[in-house]
PDB file of N, CA, C and O in Angstrom, chain B, residues numbered from 101:
ATOM      1  N   MET B 101      16.046  74.815  59.254  1.00  0.00           N
ATOM      2  CA  MET B 101      14.968  75.313  58.419  1.00  0.00           C
ATOM      3  C   MET B 101      15.220  76.742  57.967  1.00  0.00           C
ATOM      4  O   MET B 101      14.942  77.091  56.819  1.00  0.00           O
ATOM      5  N   ASN B 102      15.749  77.575  58.869  1.00  0.00           N
ATOM      6  CA  ASN B 102      15.929  78.967  58.475  1.00  0.00           C
ATOM      7  C   ASN B 102      16.914  79.115  57.322  1.00  0.00           C
ATOM      8  O   ASN B 102      16.853  80.102  56.589  1.00  0.00           O
ATOM      9  N   ASP B 103      17.820  78.158  57.146  1.00  0.00           N
ATOM     10  CA  ASP B 103      18.741  78.251  56.010  1.00  0.00           C
ATOM     11  C   ASP B 103      17.996  78.123  54.683  1.00  0.00           C
ATOM     12  O   ASP B 103      18.406  78.724  53.690  1.00  0.00           O
ATOM     13  N   PHE B 104      16.918  77.356  54.649  1.00  0.00           N
ATOM     14  CA  PHE B 104      16.126  77.251  53.422  1.00  0.00           C
ATOM     15  C   PHE B 104      15.488  78.594  53.076  1.00  0.00           C
ATOM     16  O   PHE B 104      15.493  79.016  51.920  1.00  0.00           O
ATOM     17  N   PHE B 105      14.938  79.260  54.096  1.00  0.00           N
ATOM     18  CA  PHE B 105      14.297  80.548  53.857  1.00  0.00           C
ATOM     19  C   PHE B 105      15.322  81.602  53.441  1.00  0.00           C
ATOM     20  O   PHE B 105      15.047  82.427  52.569  1.00  0.00           O
ATOM     21  N   LEU B 106      16.494  81.575  54.058  1.00  0.00           N
ATOM     22  CA  LEU B 106      17.554  82.502  53.675  1.00  0.00           C
ATOM     23  C   LEU B 106      17.976  82.269  52.227  1.00  0.00           C
ATOM     24  O   LEU B 106      18.203  83.221  51.480  1.00  0.00           O
ATOM     25  N   ASN B 107      18.078  81.015  51.839  1.00  0.00           N
ATOM     26  CA  ASN B 107      18.460  80.698  50.464  1.00  0.00           C
ATOM     27  C   ASN B 107      17.429  81.184  49.449  1.00  0.00           C
ATOM     28  O   ASN B 107      17.786  81.568  48.335  1.00  0.00           O
ATOM     29  N   LEU B 108      16.166  81.169  49.825  1.00  0.00           N
ATOM     30  CA  LEU B 108      15.133  81.655  48.910  1.00  0.00           C
ATOM     31  C   LEU B 108      15.279  83.144  48.630  1.00  0.00           C
ATOM     32  O   LEU B 108      14.851  83.630  47.583  1.00  0.00           O
ATOM     33  N   CYS B 109      15.887  83.871  49.575  1.00  0.00           N
ATOM     34  CA  CYS B 109      16.060  85.317  49.423  1.00  0.00           C
ATOM     35  C   CYS B 109      17.336  85.686  48.680  1.00  0.00           C
ATOM     36  O   CYS B 109      17.486  86.831  48.253  1.00  0.00           O
ATOM     37  N   ALA B 110      18.251  84.749  48.519  1.00  0.00           N
ATOM     38  CA  ALA B 110      19.546  85.046  47.900  1.00  0.00           C
ATOM     39  C   ALA B 110      19.489  84.756  46.401  1.00  0.00           C
ATOM     40  O   ALA B 110      19.193  83.636  45.985  1.00  0.00           O
ATOM     41  N   ASN B 111      19.776  85.782  45.598  1.00  0.00           N
ATOM     42  CA  ASN B 111      19.691  85.576  44.152  1.00  0.00           C
ATOM     43  C   ASN B 111      20.875  84.789  43.601  1.00  0.00           C
ATOM     44  O   ASN B 111      20.816  84.319  42.465  1.00  0.00           O
ATOM     45  N   ASN B 112      21.947  84.634  44.374  1.00  0.00           N
ATOM     46  CA  ASN B 112      23.099  83.864  43.903  1.00  0.00           C
ATOM     47  C   ASN B 112      23.190  82.496  44.584  1.00  0.00           C
ATOM     48  O   ASN B 112      24.253  81.876  44.597  1.00  0.00           O
ATOM     49  N   PHE B 113      22.096  82.037  45.136  1.00  0.00           N
ATOM     50  CA  PHE B 113      22.049  80.743  45.808  1.00  0.00           C
ATOM     51  C   PHE B 113      22.100  79.615  44.785  1.00  0.00           C
ATOM     52  O   PHE B 113      21.480  79.703  43.725  1.00  0.00           O
ATOM     53  N   GLY B 114      22.842  78.550  45.108  1.00  0.00           N
ATOM     54  CA  GLY B 114      22.971  77.440  44.176  1.00  0.00           C
ATOM     55  C   GLY B 114      22.454  76.128  44.721  1.00  0.00           C
ATOM     56  O   GLY B 114      21.432  75.626  44.253  1.00  0.00           O
ATOM     57  N   ILE B 115      23.145  75.557  45.712  1.00  0.00           N
ATOM     58  CA  ILE B 115      22.817  74.220  46.213  1.00  0.00           C
ATOM     59  C   ILE B 115      22.725  74.256  47.736  1.00  0.00           C
ATOM     60  O   ILE B 115      23.561  74.875  48.394  1.00  0.00           O
ATOM     61  N   GLN B 116      21.713  73.596  48.298  1.00  0.00           N
ATOM     62  CA  GLN B 116      21.571  73.455  49.741  1.00  0.00           C
ATOM     63  C   GLN B 116      21.673  71.983  50.087  1.00  0.00           C
ATOM     64  O   GLN B 116      20.855  71.179  49.640  1.00  0.00           O
ATOM     65  N   GLU B 117      22.673  71.625  50.881  1.00  0.00           N
ATOM     66  CA  GLU B 117      22.776  70.240  51.333  1.00  0.00           C
ATOM     67  C   GLU B 117      21.734  69.993  52.412  1.00  0.00           C
ATOM     68  O   GLU B 117      21.475  70.860  53.247  1.00  0.00           O
ATOM     69  N   PHE B 118      21.143  68.814  52.390  1.00  0.00           N
ATOM     70  CA  PHE B 118      20.106  68.485  53.363  1.00  0.00           C
ATOM     71  C   PHE B 118      20.159  66.999  53.642  1.00  0.00           C
ATOM     72  O   PHE B 118      20.024  66.183  52.730  1.00  0.00           O
ATOM     73  N   ILE B 119      20.355  66.646  54.899  1.00  0.00           N
ATOM     74  CA  ILE B 119      20.471  65.245  55.287  1.00  0.00           C
ATOM     75  C   ILE B 119      19.110  64.660  55.624  1.00  0.00           C
ATOM     76  O   ILE B 119      18.850  63.491  55.342  1.00  0.00           O
ATOM     77  N   GLY B 120      18.254  65.450  56.214  1.00  0.00           N
ATOM     78  CA  GLY B 120      16.944  64.962  56.617  1.00  0.00           C
ATOM     79  C   GLY B 120      16.671  65.358  58.052  1.00  0.00           C
ATOM     80  O   GLY B 120      17.429  66.125  58.646  1.00  0.00           O
ATOM     81  N   PHE B 121      15.620  64.851  58.597  1.00  0.00           N
ATOM     82  CA  PHE B 121      15.222  65.231  59.942  1.00  0.00           C
ATOM     83  C   PHE B 121      15.498  64.167  60.986  1.00  0.00           C
ATOM     84  O   PHE B 121      14.953  64.241  62.087  1.00  0.00           O
ATOM     85  N   GLY B 122      16.308  63.201  60.686  1.00  0.00           N
ATOM     86  CA  GLY B 122      16.646  62.214  61.695  1.00  0.00           C
ATOM     87  C   GLY B 122      15.687  61.045  61.713  1.00  0.00           C
ATOM     88  O   GLY B 122      15.451  60.397  60.693  1.00  0.00           O
ATOM     89  N   ASN B 123      15.131  60.783  62.899  1.00  0.00           N
ATOM     90  CA  ASN B 123      14.309  59.591  63.075  1.00  0.00           C
ATOM     91  C   ASN B 123      12.865  59.961  63.417  1.00  0.00           C
ATOM     92  O   ASN B 123      12.491  61.133  63.377  1.00  0.00           O
ATOM     93  N   LYS B 124      12.070  58.965  63.748  1.00  0.00           N
ATOM     94  CA  LYS B 124      10.648  59.187  64.051  1.00  0.00           C
ATOM     95  C   LYS B 124      10.449  60.069  65.281  1.00  0.00           C
ATOM     96  O   LYS B 124       9.495  60.844  65.337  1.00  0.00           O
ATOM     97  N   LYS B 125      11.347  59.958  66.273  1.00  0.00           N
ATOM     98  CA  LYS B 125      11.229  60.804  67.458  1.00  0.00           C
ATOM     99  C   LYS B 125      11.350  62.274  67.081  1.00  0.00           C
ATOM    100  O   LYS B 125      10.589  63.111  67.567  1.00  0.00           O
ATOM    101  N   MET B 126      12.305  62.586  66.217  1.00  0.00           N
ATOM    102  CA  MET B 126      12.486  63.966  65.771  1.00  0.00           C
ATOM    103  C   MET B 126      11.246  64.470  65.043  1.00  0.00           C
ATOM    104  O   MET B 126      10.833  65.615  65.226  1.00  0.00           O
ATOM    105  N   GLU B 127      10.661  63.614  64.222  1.00  0.00           N
ATOM    106  CA  GLU B 127       9.471  64.017  63.479  1.00  0.00           C
ATOM    107  C   GLU B 127       8.275  64.240  64.399  1.00  0.00           C
ATOM    108  O   GLU B 127       7.398  65.044  64.083  1.00  0.00           O
ATOM    109  N   GLN B 128       8.228  63.537  65.541  1.00  0.00           N
ATOM    110  CA  GLN B 128       7.147  63.743  66.499  1.00  0.00           C
ATOM    111  C   GLN B 128       7.303  65.076  67.220  1.00  0.00           C
ATOM    112  O   GLN B 128       6.316  65.771  67.461  1.00  0.00           O
ATOM    113  N   VAL B 129       8.530  65.434  67.564  1.00  0.00           N
ATOM    114  CA  VAL B 129       8.782  66.656  68.330  1.00  0.00           C
ATOM    115  C   VAL B 129       8.738  67.895  67.435  1.00  0.00           C
ATOM    116  O   VAL B 129       8.176  68.920  67.821  1.00  0.00           O
ATOM    117  N   PHE B 130       9.324  67.805  66.255  1.00  0.00           N
ATOM    118  CA  PHE B 130       9.382  68.947  65.340  1.00  0.00           C
ATOM    119  C   PHE B 130       8.533  68.663  64.109  1.00  0.00           C
ATOM    120  O   PHE B 130       8.785  67.711  63.371  1.00  0.00           O
ATOM    121  N   SER B 131       7.528  69.497  63.901  1.00  0.00           N
ATOM    122  CA  SER B 131       6.773  69.367  62.656  1.00  0.00           C
ATOM    123  C   SER B 131       7.377  70.337  61.647  1.00  0.00           C
ATOM    124  O   SER B 131       7.818  71.427  62.013  1.00  0.00           O
ATOM    125  N   HIS B 132       7.395  69.951  60.416  1.00  0.00           N
ATOM    126  CA  HIS B 132       8.008  70.785  59.385  1.00  0.00           C
ATOM    127  C   HIS B 132       7.129  70.777  58.140  1.00  0.00           C
ATOM    128  O   HIS B 132       6.571  69.744  57.770  1.00  0.00           O
ATOM    129  N   PRO B 133       7.012  71.920  57.506  1.00  0.00           N
ATOM    130  CA  PRO B 133       6.141  72.030  56.332  1.00  0.00           C
ATOM    131  C   PRO B 133       6.876  71.816  55.016  1.00  0.00           C
ATOM    132  O   PRO B 133       6.546  72.457  54.018  1.00  0.00           O
ATOM    133  N   LEU B 134       7.859  70.937  54.995  1.00  0.00           N
ATOM    134  CA  LEU B 134       8.618  70.708  53.770  1.00  0.00           C
ATOM    135  C   LEU B 134       7.953  69.652  52.908  1.00  0.00           C
ATOM    136  O   LEU B 134       7.363  68.693  53.405  1.00  0.00           O
ATOM    137  N   SER B 135       8.062  69.850  51.627  1.00  0.00           N
ATOM    138  CA  SER B 135       7.682  68.795  50.696  1.00  0.00           C
ATOM    139  C   SER B 135       8.769  68.714  49.631  1.00  0.00           C
ATOM    140  O   SER B 135       9.366  69.724  49.260  1.00  0.00           O
ATOM    141  N   PHE B 136       9.013  67.515  49.150  1.00  0.00           N
ATOM    142  CA  PHE B 136      10.072  67.265  48.182  1.00  0.00           C
ATOM    143  C   PHE B 136       9.462  66.733  46.893  1.00  0.00           C
ATOM    144  O   PHE B 136       8.569  65.886  46.917  1.00  0.00           O
ATOM    145  N   LYS B 137       9.957  67.243  45.762  1.00  0.00           N
ATOM    146  CA  LYS B 137       9.502  66.734  44.469  1.00  0.00           C
ATOM    147  C   LYS B 137      10.594  66.969  43.432  1.00  0.00           C
ATOM    148  O   LYS B 137      11.047  68.098  43.244  1.00  0.00           O
ATOM    149  N   ASP B 138      11.010  65.912  42.770  1.00  0.00           N
ATOM    150  CA  ASP B 138      12.007  65.980  41.697  1.00  0.00           C
ATOM    151  C   ASP B 138      13.296  66.670  42.133  1.00  0.00           C
ATOM    152  O   ASP B 138      13.897  67.411  41.355  1.00  0.00           O
ATOM    153  N   GLY B 139      13.725  66.432  43.374  1.00  0.00           N
ATOM    154  CA  GLY B 139      14.969  67.008  43.860  1.00  0.00           C
ATOM    155  C   GLY B 139      14.855  68.431  44.374  1.00  0.00           C
ATOM    156  O   GLY B 139      15.867  69.040  44.721  1.00  0.00           O
ATOM    157  N   TYR B 140      13.650  68.975  44.433  1.00  0.00           N
ATOM    158  CA  TYR B 140      13.441  70.333  44.913  1.00  0.00           C
ATOM    159  C   TYR B 140      12.720  70.303  46.255  1.00  0.00           C
ATOM    160  O   TYR B 140      11.925  69.403  46.528  1.00  0.00           O
ATOM    161  N   ILE B 141      13.009  71.302  47.087  1.00  0.00           N
ATOM    162  CA  ILE B 141      12.326  71.460  48.370  1.00  0.00           C
ATOM    163  C   ILE B 141      11.330  72.597  48.225  1.00  0.00           C
ATOM    164  O   ILE B 141      11.670  73.667  47.721  1.00  0.00           O
ATOM    165  N   PHE B 142      10.102  72.367  48.666  1.00  0.00           N
ATOM    166  CA  PHE B 142       9.070  73.389  48.627  1.00  0.00           C
ATOM    167  C   PHE B 142       8.685  73.745  50.057  1.00  0.00           C
ATOM    168  O   PHE B 142       8.449  72.861  50.880  1.00  0.00           O
ATOM    169  N   LEU B 143       8.622  75.051  50.352  1.00  0.00           N
ATOM    170  CA  LEU B 143       8.292  75.549  51.681  1.00  0.00           C
ATOM    171  C   LEU B 143       6.917  76.197  51.661  1.00  0.00           C
ATOM    172  O   LEU B 143       6.455  76.669  50.622  1.00  0.00           O
ATOM    173  N   GLU B 144       6.267  76.215  52.825  1.00  0.00           N
ATOM    174  CA  GLU B 144       4.981  76.895  52.934  1.00  0.00           C
ATOM    175  C   GLU B 144       5.210  78.399  52.969  1.00  0.00           C
ATOM    176  O   GLU B 144       6.256  78.869  53.417  1.00  0.00           O
ATOM    177  N   ASP B 145       4.244  79.133  52.504  1.00  0.00           N
ATOM    178  CA  ASP B 145       4.333  80.589  52.462  1.00  0.00           C
ATOM    179  C   ASP B 145       3.568  81.176  53.647  1.00  0.00           C
ATOM    180  O   ASP B 145       2.454  81.678  53.493  1.00  0.00           O
ATOM    181  N   LYS B 146       4.183  81.107  54.839  1.00  0.00           N
ATOM    182  CA  LYS B 146       3.573  81.686  56.028  1.00  0.00           C
ATOM    183  C   LYS B 146       4.687  82.211  56.933  1.00  0.00           C
ATOM    184  O   LYS B 146       5.835  81.792  56.782  1.00  0.00           O
ATOM    185  N   PRO B 147       4.388  83.107  57.860  1.00  0.00           N
ATOM    186  CA  PRO B 147       5.426  83.717  58.700  1.00  0.00           C
ATOM    187  C   PRO B 147       6.116  82.709  59.612  1.00  0.00           C
ATOM    188  O   PRO B 147       5.563  81.656  59.928  1.00  0.00           O
ATOM    189  N   GLY B 148       7.325  83.047  60.025  1.00  0.00           N
ATOM    190  CA  GLY B 148       8.082  82.212  60.955  1.00  0.00           C
ATOM    191  C   GLY B 148       9.173  81.434  60.264  1.00  0.00           C
ATOM    192  O   GLY B 148       9.392  81.568  59.060  1.00  0.00           O
ATOM    193  N   LEU B 149       9.862  80.608  61.053  1.00  0.00           N
ATOM    194  CA  LEU B 149      10.967  79.813  60.524  1.00  0.00           C
ATOM    195  C   LEU B 149      10.515  78.478  59.952  1.00  0.00           C
ATOM    196  O   LEU B 149      11.318  77.758  59.359  1.00  0.00           O
ATOM    197  N   GLY B 150       9.251  78.140  60.120  1.00  0.00           N
ATOM    198  CA  GLY B 150       8.742  76.922  59.511  1.00  0.00           C
ATOM    199  C   GLY B 150       8.896  75.677  60.355  1.00  0.00           C
ATOM    200  O   GLY B 150       8.766  74.565  59.844  1.00  0.00           O
ATOM    201  N   VAL B 151       9.173  75.842  61.651  1.00  0.00           N
ATOM    202  CA  VAL B 151       9.324  74.685  62.528  1.00  0.00           C
ATOM    203  C   VAL B 151       8.444  74.888  63.751  1.00  0.00           C
ATOM    204  O   VAL B 151       8.518  75.926  64.408  1.00  0.00           O
ATOM    205  N   ASP B 152       7.626  73.913  64.053  1.00  0.00           N
ATOM    206  CA  ASP B 152       6.835  73.928  65.279  1.00  0.00           C
ATOM    207  C   ASP B 152       7.406  72.889  66.229  1.00  0.00           C
ATOM    208  O   ASP B 152       7.761  71.785  65.816  1.00  0.00           O
ATOM    209  N   TYR B 153       7.493  73.252  67.511  1.00  0.00           N
ATOM    210  CA  TYR B 153       8.106  72.415  68.534  1.00  0.00           C
ATOM    211  C   TYR B 153       7.027  71.964  69.501  1.00  0.00           C
ATOM    212  O   TYR B 153       6.347  72.805  70.090  1.00  0.00           O
ATOM    213  N   ASN B 154       6.852  70.670  69.682  1.00  0.00           N
ATOM    214  CA  ASN B 154       5.840  70.123  70.573  1.00  0.00           C
ATOM    215  C   ASN B 154       6.488  69.789  71.916  1.00  0.00           C
ATOM    216  O   ASN B 154       7.112  68.739  72.067  1.00  0.00           O
ATOM    217  N   GLU B 155       6.335  70.690  72.892  1.00  0.00           N
ATOM    218  CA  GLU B 155       6.976  70.508  74.202  1.00  0.00           C
ATOM    219  C   GLU B 155       6.437  69.296  74.951  1.00  0.00           C
ATOM    220  O   GLU B 155       7.190  68.633  75.664  1.00  0.00           O
ATOM    221  N   THR B 156       5.168  68.997  74.808  1.00  0.00           N
ATOM    222  CA  THR B 156       4.571  67.867  75.515  1.00  0.00           C
ATOM    223  C   THR B 156       5.228  66.557  75.100  1.00  0.00           C
ATOM    224  O   THR B 156       5.580  65.740  75.951  1.00  0.00           O
ATOM    225  N   ILE B 157       5.391  66.359  73.820  1.00  0.00           N
ATOM    226  CA  ILE B 157       6.042  65.137  73.335  1.00  0.00           C
ATOM    227  C   ILE B 157       7.529  65.160  73.662  1.00  0.00           C
ATOM    228  O   ILE B 157       8.107  64.124  73.992  1.00  0.00           O
ATOM    229  N   ALA B 158       8.154  66.336  73.574  1.00  0.00           N
ATOM    230  CA  ALA B 158       9.590  66.446  73.862  1.00  0.00           C
ATOM    231  C   ALA B 158       9.899  66.070  75.308  1.00  0.00           C
ATOM    232  O   ALA B 158      10.975  65.540  75.586  1.00  0.00           O
ATOM    233  N   ASP B 159       8.982  66.331  76.228  1.00  0.00           N
ATOM    234  CA  ASP B 159       9.197  65.972  77.636  1.00  0.00           C
ATOM    235  C   ASP B 159       9.332  64.466  77.834  1.00  0.00           C
ATOM    236  O   ASP B 159       9.891  64.030  78.841  1.00  0.00           O
ATOM    237  N   ASN B 160       8.839  63.672  76.909  1.00  0.00           N
ATOM    238  CA  ASN B 160       8.958  62.214  77.013  1.00  0.00           C
ATOM    239  C   ASN B 160      10.368  61.718  76.718  1.00  0.00           C
ATOM    240  O   ASN B 160      10.711  60.588  77.067  1.00  0.00           O
ATOM    241  N   TYR B 161      11.180  62.542  76.087  1.00  0.00           N
ATOM    242  CA  TYR B 161      12.536  62.155  75.690  1.00  0.00           C
ATOM    243  C   TYR B 161      13.546  62.982  76.479  1.00  0.00           C
ATOM    244  O   TYR B 161      13.925  64.075  76.060  1.00  0.00           O
ATOM    245  N   LYS B 162      13.969  62.465  77.599  1.00  0.00           N
ATOM    246  CA  LYS B 162      14.919  63.177  78.451  1.00  0.00           C
ATOM    247  C   LYS B 162      16.312  63.164  77.835  1.00  0.00           C
ATOM    248  O   LYS B 162      16.677  62.239  77.111  1.00  0.00           O
ATOM    249  N   TYR B 163      17.072  64.191  78.132  1.00  0.00           N
ATOM    250  CA  TYR B 163      18.431  64.334  77.611  1.00  0.00           C
ATOM    251  C   TYR B 163      19.349  63.300  78.248  1.00  0.00           C
ATOM    252  O   TYR B 163      19.356  63.132  79.468  1.00  0.00           O
ATOM    253  N   LYS B 164      20.123  62.609  77.416  1.00  0.00           N
ATOM    254  CA  LYS B 164      21.125  61.663  77.901  1.00  0.00           C
ATOM    255  C   LYS B 164      22.483  62.167  77.444  1.00  0.00           C
ATOM    256  O   LYS B 164      22.752  62.248  76.245  1.00  0.00           O
ATOM    257  N   ARG B 165      23.326  62.499  78.389  1.00  0.00           N
ATOM    258  CA  ARG B 165      24.635  63.032  78.042  1.00  0.00           C
ATOM    259  C   ARG B 165      25.512  61.943  77.431  1.00  0.00           C
ATOM    260  O   ARG B 165      25.531  60.805  77.900  1.00  0.00           O
ATOM    261  N   SER B 166      26.228  62.309  76.386  1.00  0.00           N
ATOM    262  CA  SER B 166      27.157  61.378  75.749  1.00  0.00           C
ATOM    263  C   SER B 166      28.381  62.164  75.300  1.00  0.00           C
ATOM    264  O   SER B 166      28.366  63.394  75.260  1.00  0.00           O
ATOM    265  N   TYR B 167      29.419  61.449  74.969  1.00  0.00           N
ATOM    266  CA  TYR B 167      30.676  62.085  74.598  1.00  0.00           C
ATOM    267  C   TYR B 167      31.168  61.537  73.267  1.00  0.00           C
ATOM    268  O   TYR B 167      30.978  60.361  72.955  1.00  0.00           O
ATOM    269  N   LEU B 168      31.800  62.400  72.493  1.00  0.00           N
ATOM    270  CA  LEU B 168      32.455  61.946  71.276  1.00  0.00           C
ATOM    271  C   LEU B 168      33.746  61.243  71.648  1.00  0.00           C
ATOM    272  O   LEU B 168      34.309  61.512  72.709  1.00  0.00           O
ATOM    273  N   PRO B 169      34.216  60.367  70.814  1.00  0.00           N
ATOM    274  CA  PRO B 169      35.492  59.706  71.099  1.00  0.00           C
ATOM    275  C   PRO B 169      36.632  60.725  71.174  1.00  0.00           C
ATOM    276  O   PRO B 169      36.590  61.771  70.526  1.00  0.00           O
ATOM    277  N   VAL B 170      37.630  60.407  71.960  1.00  0.00           N
ATOM    278  CA  VAL B 170      38.798  61.279  72.078  1.00  0.00           C
ATOM    279  C   VAL B 170      39.574  61.220  70.771  1.00  0.00           C
ATOM    280  O   VAL B 170      39.870  60.136  70.269  1.00  0.00           O
ATOM    281  N   THR B 171      39.904  62.382  70.222  1.00  0.00           N
ATOM    282  CA  THR B 171      40.595  62.422  68.934  1.00  0.00           C
ATOM    283  C   THR B 171      42.070  62.774  69.079  1.00  0.00           C
ATOM    284  O   THR B 171      42.743  63.062  68.089  1.00  0.00           O
ATOM    285  N   ARG B 172      42.569  62.750  70.302  1.00  0.00           N
ATOM    286  CA  ARG B 172      43.989  63.039  70.529  1.00  0.00           C
ATOM    287  C   ARG B 172      44.600  61.960  71.415  1.00  0.00           C
ATOM    288  O   ARG B 172      43.944  61.396  72.290  1.00  0.00           O
ATOM    289  N   LEU B 173      45.858  61.698  71.163  1.00  0.00           N
ATOM    290  CA  LEU B 173      46.602  60.773  72.015  1.00  0.00           C
ATOM    291  C   LEU B 173      47.059  61.515  73.262  1.00  0.00           C
ATOM    292  O   LEU B 173      46.901  62.733  73.348  1.00  0.00           O
ATOM    293  N   GLU B 174      47.619  60.805  74.222  1.00  0.00           N
ATOM    294  CA  GLU B 174      48.050  61.430  75.468  1.00  0.00           C
ATOM    295  C   GLU B 174      49.100  62.509  75.248  1.00  0.00           C
ATOM    296  O   GLU B 174      49.184  63.460  76.025  1.00  0.00           O
ATOM    297  N   ASP B 175      49.908  62.370  74.187  1.00  0.00           N
ATOM    298  CA  ASP B 175      50.929  63.389  73.920  1.00  0.00           C
ATOM    299  C   ASP B 175      50.371  64.578  73.140  1.00  0.00           C
ATOM    300  O   ASP B 175      51.117  65.506  72.828  1.00  0.00           O
ATOM    301  N   GLY B 176      49.065  64.571  72.815  1.00  0.00           N
ATOM    302  CA  GLY B 176      48.425  65.699  72.154  1.00  0.00           C
ATOM    303  C   GLY B 176      48.298  65.580  70.649  1.00  0.00           C
ATOM    304  O   GLY B 176      47.662  66.425  70.020  1.00  0.00           O
ATOM    305  N   THR B 177      48.885  64.556  70.057  1.00  0.00           N
ATOM    306  CA  THR B 177      48.776  64.409  68.609  1.00  0.00           C
ATOM    307  C   THR B 177      47.373  63.957  68.216  1.00  0.00           C
ATOM    308  O   THR B 177      46.708  63.230  68.954  1.00  0.00           O
ATOM    309  N   LEU B 178      46.938  64.404  67.034  1.00  0.00           N
ATOM    310  CA  LEU B 178      45.614  64.024  66.541  1.00  0.00           C
ATOM    311  C   LEU B 178      45.592  62.556  66.166  1.00  0.00           C
ATOM    312  O   LEU B 178      46.591  61.995  65.715  1.00  0.00           O
ATOM    313  N   TRP B 179      44.433  61.944  66.360  1.00  0.00           N
ATOM    314  CA  TRP B 179      44.278  60.521  66.092  1.00  0.00           C
ATOM    315  C   TRP B 179      42.891  60.287  65.516  1.00  0.00           C
ATOM    316  O   TRP B 179      41.947  61.009  65.835  1.00  0.00           O
ATOM    317  N   ASN B 180      42.775  59.275  64.667  1.00  0.00           N
ATOM    318  CA  ASN B 180      41.497  58.929  64.074  1.00  0.00           C
ATOM    319  C   ASN B 180      40.580  58.317  65.137  1.00  0.00           C
ATOM    320  O   ASN B 180      41.063  57.623  66.031  1.00  0.00           O
ATOM    321  N   TRP B 181      39.297  58.553  65.059  1.00  0.00           N
ATOM    322  CA  TRP B 181      38.349  57.991  66.014  1.00  0.00           C
ATOM    323  C   TRP B 181      38.460  56.501  66.002  1.00  0.00           C
ATOM    324  O   TRP B 181      37.744  55.823  66.739  1.00  0.00           O
TER     325      TRP B 181
END
């Protein structure tokens, strides 16, 4: 979110890539004041970074450790996932 606010302050800003906020769990834990219209992002005009974190709901989703696939062979050469 803070990248959106930083971009609003930069007069030479052009394009901001944005994938989205993930899934419904993410939307429950993090509230965001974004609105989209005609390819533009609109932010609320209030102090802060624009993200509220709900600790009570976040406690329902415990961290599960996971690993990315190994991208190197045993001899150290790079390999596709």
